[in-house]
């Protein structure tokens, strides 16, 4: 499975600049509203230093990192749910993403127009939240009367269960509250998954700060406002400088470390965003390693061995027999798989084994 993230925000907050930096894409980034006309999509190879370390011990023909997908839509504005601006036309493109990255402007630049005339990140967040709430309410209202009729007929238990979740969701949206604020269980969310409600998705805020604040964003007053707002809903905040990330993306990989050091930074914004995204959704990584390839695979924390095998192919899950497992740390200590086995560090696990981050696995299956 890959991590798919929808990028939202007002026009001119740096969405497309950050999208280009993260994905090495070519989305248009300009100093005027609605320069992003069509939704942009990009695939990022997730950096994981463990992948290269494993390859040093088990040399493969190729290395395959896991991936992160980004979808960047036109900037949303006040009234988007009623047809204002262009972003409302593309909300469908982010309804099926796993999470939302909300880019918030925390930089001051008189040469970059703000659609509301001034920089106020909390106001900007509230504008976007309201438009997404109204879009979700519209999605529910289109089917609600029909669902009520079916549920009250008494013959359809699924419709009744769905209505039991949708009624409080609808009431919350009408009060201006996002679905994620209701604390719904996975079972409840699964009942209403066909509505693809945007505000049910978890959110991380990407605070686009000034270049001068990149090394120590804590000095940025606008960032403090975003962090206080995010803390109330339990959402993470990732401060990055879109301008610096753009310059970094243009460099050869070998030159990036020295560039970051010169800027007083120890890692890229991409690494921060991916780490925050994985933590937000409870994602982890396991590896497969052999002469053909060393590959990283994304799974959800708590998944058992057959589910993780199914990430590779559904047949692996259906015909799962057992998994041969050892840890990344064991390989780093013993340096070869043969010596891992000699040391007794390779285990045989069954269907109930809960896979751990960094496990190196060989699946045995029969179809």
CSV table of C-alpha atoms in Angstrom, one decimal:
chain,number,residue,atom,x,y,z
A,1,UNK,CA,0.0,0.0,0.0
A,2,UNK,CA,1.1,3.6,-0.6
A,3,UNK,CA,0.3,6.7,1.3
A,4,UNK,CA,-1.9,9.1,-0.7
A,5,UNK,CA,-2.1,12.6,0.6
A,6,UNK,CA,-4.3,15.5,-0.7
A,7,UNK,CA,-2.8,19.0,-0.5
A,8,UNK,CA,-5.2,21.8,0.2
A,9,UNK,CA,-4.9,25.5,1.1
A,10,UNK,CA,-5.8,29.0,-0.1
A,11,UNK,CA,-4.3,30.3,-3.3
A,12,UNK,CA,-0.8,31.7,-3.0
A,13,UNK,CA,0.2,29.9,0.2
A,14,UNK,CA,2.9,27.9,-1.5
A,15,UNK,CA,1.0,24.7,-2.3
A,16,UNK,CA,2.3,24.2,-5.8
A,17,UNK,CA,5.8,25.3,-4.8
A,18,UNK,CA,5.9,22.7,-2.0
A,19,UNK,CA,4.3,20.1,-4.2
A,20,UNK,CA,7.0,20.6,-6.8
A,21,UNK,CA,9.7,20.5,-4.1
A,22,UNK,CA,8.4,17.3,-2.6
A,23,UNK,CA,7.7,15.5,-5.9
A,24,UNK,CA,10.1,17.1,-8.3
A,25,UNK,CA,7.0,17.8,-10.3
A,26,UNK,CA,6.4,20.7,-12.7
A,27,UNK,CA,3.2,22.1,-11.3
A,28,UNK,CA,2.9,25.8,-12.2
A,29,UNK,CA,3.7,28.1,-9.3
A,30,UNK,CA,3.0,31.8,-9.8
A,31,UNK,CA,2.1,34.9,-7.9
A,32,UNK,CA,-1.6,35.0,-8.7
A,33,UNK,CA,-4.6,33.1,-7.6
A,34,UNK,CA,-5.8,29.9,-9.4
A,35,UNK,CA,-2.6,29.3,-11.4
A,36,UNK,CA,-3.1,25.6,-10.6
A,37,UNK,CA,-6.0,24.9,-13.1
A,38,UNK,CA,-5.8,21.1,-13.3
A,39,UNK,CA,-5.1,18.9,-10.3
A,40,UNK,CA,-1.4,17.8,-10.1
A,41,UNK,CA,-0.4,14.4,-9.0
A,42,UNK,CA,3.1,13.2,-8.0
A,43,UNK,CA,4.8,10.1,-6.6
A,44,UNK,CA,7.6,10.4,-4.1
A,45,UNK,CA,10.1,7.7,-3.4
A,46,UNK,CA,10.1,7.5,0.4
A,47,UNK,CA,13.6,8.0,1.7
A,48,UNK,CA,14.6,5.3,4.2
A,49,UNK,CA,18.3,4.9,5.0
A,50,UNK,CA,17.7,1.3,6.1
A,51,UNK,CA,17.1,0.3,2.5
A,52,UNK,CA,20.6,1.1,1.5
A,53,UNK,CA,22.1,-0.5,4.6
A,54,UNK,CA,20.2,-3.7,3.9
A,55,UNK,CA,21.6,-3.7,0.3
A,56,UNK,CA,25.1,-3.4,1.7
A,57,UNK,CA,24.6,-6.8,3.4
A,58,UNK,CA,22.4,-8.4,0.7
A,59,UNK,CA,23.5,-6.9,-2.6
A,60,UNK,CA,20.5,-6.9,-5.0
A,61,UNK,CA,20.0,-6.1,-8.7
A,62,UNK,CA,17.7,-3.2,-7.7
A,63,UNK,CA,16.5,-1.2,-4.8
A,64,UNK,CA,12.8,-0.3,-4.5
A,65,UNK,CA,11.6,2.1,-1.9
A,66,UNK,CA,8.0,2.5,-0.9
A,67,UNK,CA,6.0,5.4,-2.3
A,68,UNK,CA,4.0,8.4,-1.2
A,69,UNK,CA,1.4,10.0,-3.5
A,70,UNK,CA,0.4,13.7,-3.5
A,71,UNK,CA,-2.6,15.3,-5.1
A,72,UNK,CA,-2.4,19.1,-5.4
A,73,UNK,CA,-5.7,20.9,-6.3
A,74,UNK,CA,-6.4,24.5,-7.1
A,75,UNK,CA,-6.5,26.8,-4.1
A,76,UNK,CA,-9.8,27.0,-2.3
A,77,UNK,CA,-11.4,30.3,-1.5
A,78,UNK,CA,-14.3,31.4,0.6
A,79,UNK,CA,-17.5,30.3,-1.2
A,80,UNK,CA,-15.8,27.4,-3.0
A,81,UNK,CA,-18.6,25.0,-1.9
A,82,UNK,CA,-21.0,27.4,-3.7
A,83,UNK,CA,-18.9,27.5,-6.9
A,84,UNK,CA,-16.5,30.3,-6.2
A,85,UNK,CA,-13.0,29.9,-7.5
A,86,UNK,CA,-11.7,26.7,-9.1
A,87,UNK,CA,-10.7,24.4,-6.2
A,88,UNK,CA,-14.3,23.2,-5.7
A,89,UNK,CA,-14.2,21.6,-9.1
A,90,UNK,CA,-11.4,19.3,-8.0
A,91,UNK,CA,-12.5,18.2,-4.5
A,92,UNK,CA,-13.3,14.8,-5.9
A,93,UNK,CA,-9.6,14.3,-6.5
A,94,UNK,CA,-8.9,14.4,-2.8
A,95,UNK,CA,-11.9,12.5,-1.5
A,96,UNK,CA,-10.1,9.1,-1.9
A,97,UNK,CA,-6.8,10.2,-0.3
A,98,UNK,CA,-5.7,8.7,3.0
A,99,UNK,CA,-5.0,12.1,4.7
A,100,UNK,CA,-5.0,15.8,4.1
A,101,UNK,CA,-1.9,18.1,4.1
A,102,UNK,CA,-3.2,21.6,4.7
A,103,UNK,CA,-0.6,24.1,3.6
A,104,UNK,CA,-0.7,27.3,5.6
A,105,UNK,CA,1.0,30.6,4.8
A,106,UNK,CA,3.3,31.6,7.7
A,107,UNK,CA,5.7,33.8,5.6
A,108,UNK,CA,5.6,37.5,5.0
A,109,UNK,CA,6.3,38.7,1.4
A,110,UNK,CA,4.9,41.9,0.0
A,111,UNK,CA,5.6,40.5,-3.5
A,112,UNK,CA,3.3,37.5,-3.1
A,113,UNK,CA,-0.4,38.5,-3.0
A,114,UNK,CA,-2.6,37.1,-0.2
A,115,UNK,CA,-6.2,36.6,-1.4
A,116,UNK,CA,-7.5,38.2,1.9
A,117,UNK,CA,-4.9,41.0,1.9
A,118,UNK,CA,-3.0,39.9,5.0
A,119,UNK,CA,-1.3,36.9,6.6
A,120,UNK,CA,-3.5,35.3,9.3
A,121,UNK,CA,-3.0,31.5,9.4
A,122,UNK,CA,-5.8,30.6,11.8
A,123,UNK,CA,-8.3,32.7,9.7
A,124,UNK,CA,-7.0,30.9,6.6
A,125,UNK,CA,-7.4,27.5,8.2
A,126,UNK,CA,-11.0,28.3,9.2
A,127,UNK,CA,-11.9,29.4,5.7
A,128,UNK,CA,-10.7,26.0,4.3
A,129,UNK,CA,-12.3,24.0,7.0
A,130,UNK,CA,-15.6,25.6,6.4
A,131,UNK,CA,-15.5,25.0,2.7
A,132,UNK,CA,-14.6,21.3,3.2
A,133,UNK,CA,-17.4,21.0,5.9
A,134,UNK,CA,-19.9,22.5,3.4
A,135,UNK,CA,-18.7,20.1,0.7
A,136,UNK,CA,-19.2,17.1,3.0
A,137,UNK,CA,-22.6,18.3,4.0
A,138,UNK,CA,-23.6,18.6,0.4
A,139,UNK,CA,-22.4,15.0,-0.2
A,140,UNK,CA,-24.5,13.7,2.6
A,141,UNK,CA,-27.6,15.8,1.7
A,142,UNK,CA,-27.7,14.3,-1.8
A,143,UNK,CA,-28.5,10.8,-0.4
A,144,UNK,CA,-29.8,11.5,3.1
A,145,UNK,CA,-33.6,11.6,2.4
A,146,UNK,CA,-33.3,8.3,0.4
A,147,UNK,CA,-31.3,6.7,3.2
A,148,UNK,CA,-33.8,7.8,5.8
A,149,UNK,CA,-36.7,6.2,3.8
A,150,UNK,CA,-34.8,2.9,3.3
A,151,UNK,CA,-33.7,2.7,7.0
A,152,UNK,CA,-37.2,3.5,8.4
A,153,UNK,CA,-38.8,0.9,6.2
A,154,UNK,CA,-37.1,-1.5,8.6
A,155,UNK,CA,-36.0,-4.2,6.2
A,156,UNK,CA,-32.5,-2.9,5.6
A,157,UNK,CA,-30.3,-3.3,8.7
A,158,UNK,CA,-27.2,-1.9,7.0
A,159,UNK,CA,-29.1,1.3,6.0
A,160,UNK,CA,-30.3,1.7,9.6
A,161,UNK,CA,-26.7,1.3,10.9
A,162,UNK,CA,-25.4,3.8,8.4
A,163,UNK,CA,-28.1,6.3,9.3
A,164,UNK,CA,-27.2,5.9,13.0
A,165,UNK,CA,-23.7,7.2,12.1
A,166,UNK,CA,-24.8,9.8,9.5
A,167,UNK,CA,-27.3,11.6,11.7
A,168,UNK,CA,-24.8,12.8,14.3
A,169,UNK,CA,-22.3,13.5,11.5
A,170,UNK,CA,-24.7,15.6,9.7
A,171,UNK,CA,-25.6,17.5,12.9
A,172,UNK,CA,-22.0,18.2,13.6
A,173,UNK,CA,-21.3,19.4,10.1
A,174,UNK,CA,-24.3,21.8,10.3
A,175,UNK,CA,-22.7,23.2,13.5
A,176,UNK,CA,-19.4,23.8,11.6
A,177,UNK,CA,-17.5,20.8,13.1
A,178,UNK,CA,-15.4,18.5,11.0
A,179,UNK,CA,-16.2,14.8,11.1
A,180,UNK,CA,-12.8,14.0,12.6
A,181,UNK,CA,-13.7,16.0,15.7
A,182,UNK,CA,-16.4,13.4,16.6
A,183,UNK,CA,-13.9,10.6,17.4
A,184,UNK,CA,-15.7,8.0,15.4
A,185,UNK,CA,-14.5,4.4,15.6
A,186,UNK,CA,-13.1,2.5,12.6
A,187,UNK,CA,-16.3,0.5,12.4
A,188,UNK,CA,-18.4,3.7,12.3
A,189,UNK,CA,-16.2,5.3,9.7
A,190,UNK,CA,-16.4,2.1,7.6
A,191,UNK,CA,-20.2,2.3,7.6
A,192,UNK,CA,-20.0,5.8,5.9
A,193,UNK,CA,-16.9,5.2,3.7
A,194,UNK,CA,-18.9,5.4,0.5
A,195,UNK,CA,-19.5,9.1,1.2
A,196,UNK,CA,-15.7,9.8,1.0
A,197,UNK,CA,-16.1,12.6,3.5
A,198,UNK,CA,-13.1,14.9,3.4
A,199,UNK,CA,-13.3,16.2,7.0
A,200,UNK,CA,-13.3,12.6,8.3
A,201,UNK,CA,-9.7,12.4,7.1
A,202,UNK,CA,-6.8,13.1,9.5
A,203,UNK,CA,-5.0,16.3,8.8
A,204,UNK,CA,-1.4,17.6,9.1
A,205,UNK,CA,-0.6,21.2,8.7
A,206,UNK,CA,2.4,22.2,6.6
A,207,UNK,CA,3.4,25.7,7.8
A,208,UNK,CA,5.3,27.5,5.0
A,209,UNK,CA,7.7,29.7,6.9
A,210,UNK,CA,10.1,32.5,5.9
A,211,UNK,CA,13.6,31.5,4.7
A,212,UNK,CA,15.1,33.3,7.7
A,213,UNK,CA,13.1,31.0,10.0
A,214,UNK,CA,13.9,27.7,8.3
A,215,UNK,CA,16.6,26.7,10.7
A,216,UNK,CA,14.7,27.7,13.8
A,217,UNK,CA,10.9,28.0,13.0
A,218,UNK,CA,10.0,28.5,16.6
A,219,UNK,CA,10.8,32.2,16.1
A,220,UNK,CA,7.9,32.5,13.6
A,221,UNK,CA,4.9,34.1,15.3
A,222,UNK,CA,2.5,32.8,12.6
A,223,UNK,CA,3.7,29.3,13.2
A,224,UNK,CA,2.9,29.6,16.9
A,225,UNK,CA,-0.7,30.4,16.0
A,226,UNK,CA,-0.9,27.3,13.8
A,227,UNK,CA,0.6,25.1,16.5
A,228,UNK,CA,-1.9,26.4,19.1
A,229,UNK,CA,-4.8,25.7,16.7
A,230,UNK,CA,-3.5,22.3,15.7
A,231,UNK,CA,-3.0,21.2,19.3
A,232,UNK,CA,-6.7,21.7,20.0
A,233,UNK,CA,-7.6,19.0,17.5
A,234,UNK,CA,-4.5,16.8,18.0
A,235,UNK,CA,-3.1,17.4,14.5
A,236,UNK,CA,0.6,17.5,13.7
A,237,UNK,CA,2.4,20.6,12.3
A,238,UNK,CA,5.3,20.4,10.0
A,239,UNK,CA,7.2,23.7,9.5
A,240,UNK,CA,9.1,23.9,6.2
A,241,UNK,CA,10.3,26.6,3.9
A,242,UNK,CA,8.9,26.1,0.4
A,243,UNK,CA,11.6,28.3,-1.2
A,244,UNK,CA,14.4,26.3,0.4
A,245,UNK,CA,12.8,23.0,-0.5
A,246,UNK,CA,12.5,24.2,-4.1
A,247,UNK,CA,16.2,25.0,-4.2
A,248,UNK,CA,17.1,21.7,-2.6
A,249,UNK,CA,15.0,19.7,-5.1
A,250,UNK,CA,17.1,21.2,-7.9
A,251,UNK,CA,20.4,19.9,-6.5
A,252,UNK,CA,22.1,16.6,-7.1
A,253,UNK,CA,21.5,14.2,-4.2
A,254,UNK,CA,25.2,14.3,-3.4
A,255,UNK,CA,25.1,18.1,-2.8
A,256,UNK,CA,21.9,18.2,-0.7
A,257,UNK,CA,23.5,17.3,2.7
A,258,UNK,CA,26.0,20.2,2.5
A,259,UNK,CA,23.3,22.6,1.4
A,260,UNK,CA,21.2,21.6,4.4
A,261,UNK,CA,24.2,22.1,6.7
A,262,UNK,CA,24.8,25.5,5.2
A,263,UNK,CA,21.2,26.4,6.0
A,264,UNK,CA,21.5,25.1,9.6
A,265,UNK,CA,19.1,22.2,8.9
A,266,UNK,CA,19.6,18.5,9.6
A,267,UNK,CA,17.0,17.1,7.2
A,268,UNK,CA,14.7,18.1,4.3
A,269,UNK,CA,11.1,19.1,4.6
A,270,UNK,CA,10.2,16.0,2.6
A,271,UNK,CA,11.6,13.8,5.3
A,272,UNK,CA,9.6,15.7,7.9
A,273,UNK,CA,6.4,15.5,5.9
A,274,UNK,CA,6.7,11.8,5.3
A,275,UNK,CA,7.5,11.0,8.9
A,276,UNK,CA,4.6,13.1,10.1
A,277,UNK,CA,2.3,11.4,7.5
A,278,UNK,CA,3.3,7.9,8.6
A,279,UNK,CA,2.8,8.7,12.2
A,280,UNK,CA,-0.5,10.4,11.5
A,281,UNK,CA,-1.9,7.2,9.9
A,282,UNK,CA,0.0,4.7,12.0
A,283,UNK,CA,2.1,3.5,9.0
A,284,UNK,CA,5.2,1.4,9.3
A,285,UNK,CA,7.7,-0.3,6.9
A,286,UNK,CA,8.9,-3.9,6.5
A,287,UNK,CA,11.4,-5.1,4.0
A,288,UNK,CA,11.9,-8.1,1.7
A,289,UNK,CA,15.5,-8.8,0.6
A,290,UNK,CA,17.2,-11.1,-1.9
A,291,UNK,CA,19.5,-11.2,-4.9
A,292,UNK,CA,16.8,-9.8,-7.2
A,293,UNK,CA,15.7,-6.8,-5.1
A,294,UNK,CA,15.6,-5.2,-1.7
A,295,UNK,CA,12.3,-3.6,-1.3
A,296,UNK,CA,10.4,-1.5,1.3
A,297,UNK,CA,6.7,-2.1,1.9
A,298,UNK,CA,4.2,0.1,3.8
A,299,UNK,CA,1.7,-1.4,6.3
A,300,UNK,CA,-0.5,-0.3,9.1
A,301,UNK,CA,0.8,-0.7,12.7
A,302,UNK,CA,-0.9,-3.7,14.3
A,303,UNK,CA,-1.3,-5.7,11.1
A,304,UNK,CA,-0.5,-9.4,11.3
A,305,UNK,CA,1.7,-11.4,8.9
A,306,UNK,CA,-1.0,-12.5,6.4
A,307,UNK,CA,-2.2,-8.9,6.0
A,308,UNK,CA,1.3,-7.7,5.4
A,309,UNK,CA,1.9,-10.5,2.9
A,310,UNK,CA,-1.2,-9.3,1.1
A,311,UNK,CA,0.5,-5.9,0.5
A,312,UNK,CA,2.8,-7.8,-2.0
A,313,UNK,CA,0.0,-9.8,-3.6
A,314,UNK,CA,-3.5,-10.9,-2.5
A,315,UNK,CA,-2.4,-14.6,-3.2
A,316,UNK,CA,0.2,-14.2,-0.5
A,317,UNK,CA,-2.5,-13.5,2.0
A,318,UNK,CA,-4.9,-16.1,0.8
A,319,UNK,CA,-2.4,-18.9,0.8
A,320,UNK,CA,-0.2,-17.8,3.7
A,321,UNK,CA,1.6,-20.6,5.5
A,322,UNK,CA,4.3,-18.9,7.6
A,323,UNK,CA,6.8,-16.0,7.6
A,324,UNK,CA,10.5,-16.2,8.2
A,325,UNK,CA,11.4,-13.0,10.1
A,326,UNK,CA,14.5,-11.3,11.4
A,327,UNK,CA,15.0,-7.7,12.4
A,328,UNK,CA,16.9,-4.9,10.7
A,329,UNK,CA,19.1,-4.7,13.8
A,330,UNK,CA,20.0,-8.4,13.6
A,331,UNK,CA,21.2,-8.0,10.0
A,332,UNK,CA,23.3,-4.9,10.9
A,333,UNK,CA,24.9,-6.9,13.7
A,334,UNK,CA,25.6,-10.1,11.8
A,335,UNK,CA,25.9,-8.6,8.3
A,336,UNK,CA,24.6,-11.6,6.3
A,337,UNK,CA,21.4,-13.6,6.4
A,338,UNK,CA,23.4,-16.8,6.8
A,339,UNK,CA,25.0,-15.5,10.0
A,340,UNK,CA,21.6,-14.2,11.2
A,341,UNK,CA,20.4,-17.8,10.9
A,342,UNK,CA,23.5,-19.2,12.6
A,343,UNK,CA,23.0,-16.8,15.5
A,344,UNK,CA,19.4,-18.0,15.9
A,345,UNK,CA,18.0,-14.6,15.2
A,346,UNK,CA,15.7,-15.8,12.3
A,347,UNK,CA,12.3,-16.8,13.6
A,348,UNK,CA,9.4,-18.7,12.0
A,349,UNK,CA,6.1,-16.9,12.7
A,350,UNK,CA,2.5,-17.9,12.0
A,351,UNK,CA,-0.7,-16.1,11.2
A,352,UNK,CA,-1.0,-14.4,14.5
A,353,UNK,CA,2.4,-12.6,14.4
A,354,UNK,CA,2.1,-8.8,14.6
A,355,UNK,CA,4.6,-7.4,12.1
A,356,UNK,CA,7.0,-4.8,13.5
A,357,UNK,CA,8.6,-1.8,11.9
A,358,UNK,CA,11.9,-2.8,10.3
A,359,UNK,CA,11.2,-6.5,10.1
A,360,UNK,CA,12.8,-8.3,7.1
A,361,UNK,CA,10.5,-11.0,5.9
A,362,UNK,CA,10.2,-14.0,3.6
A,363,UNK,CA,6.7,-15.3,3.2
A,364,UNK,CA,5.8,-18.9,2.5
A,365,UNK,CA,2.4,-19.4,0.8
A,366,UNK,CA,0.5,-22.0,-1.2
A,367,UNK,CA,-2.3,-21.1,-3.7
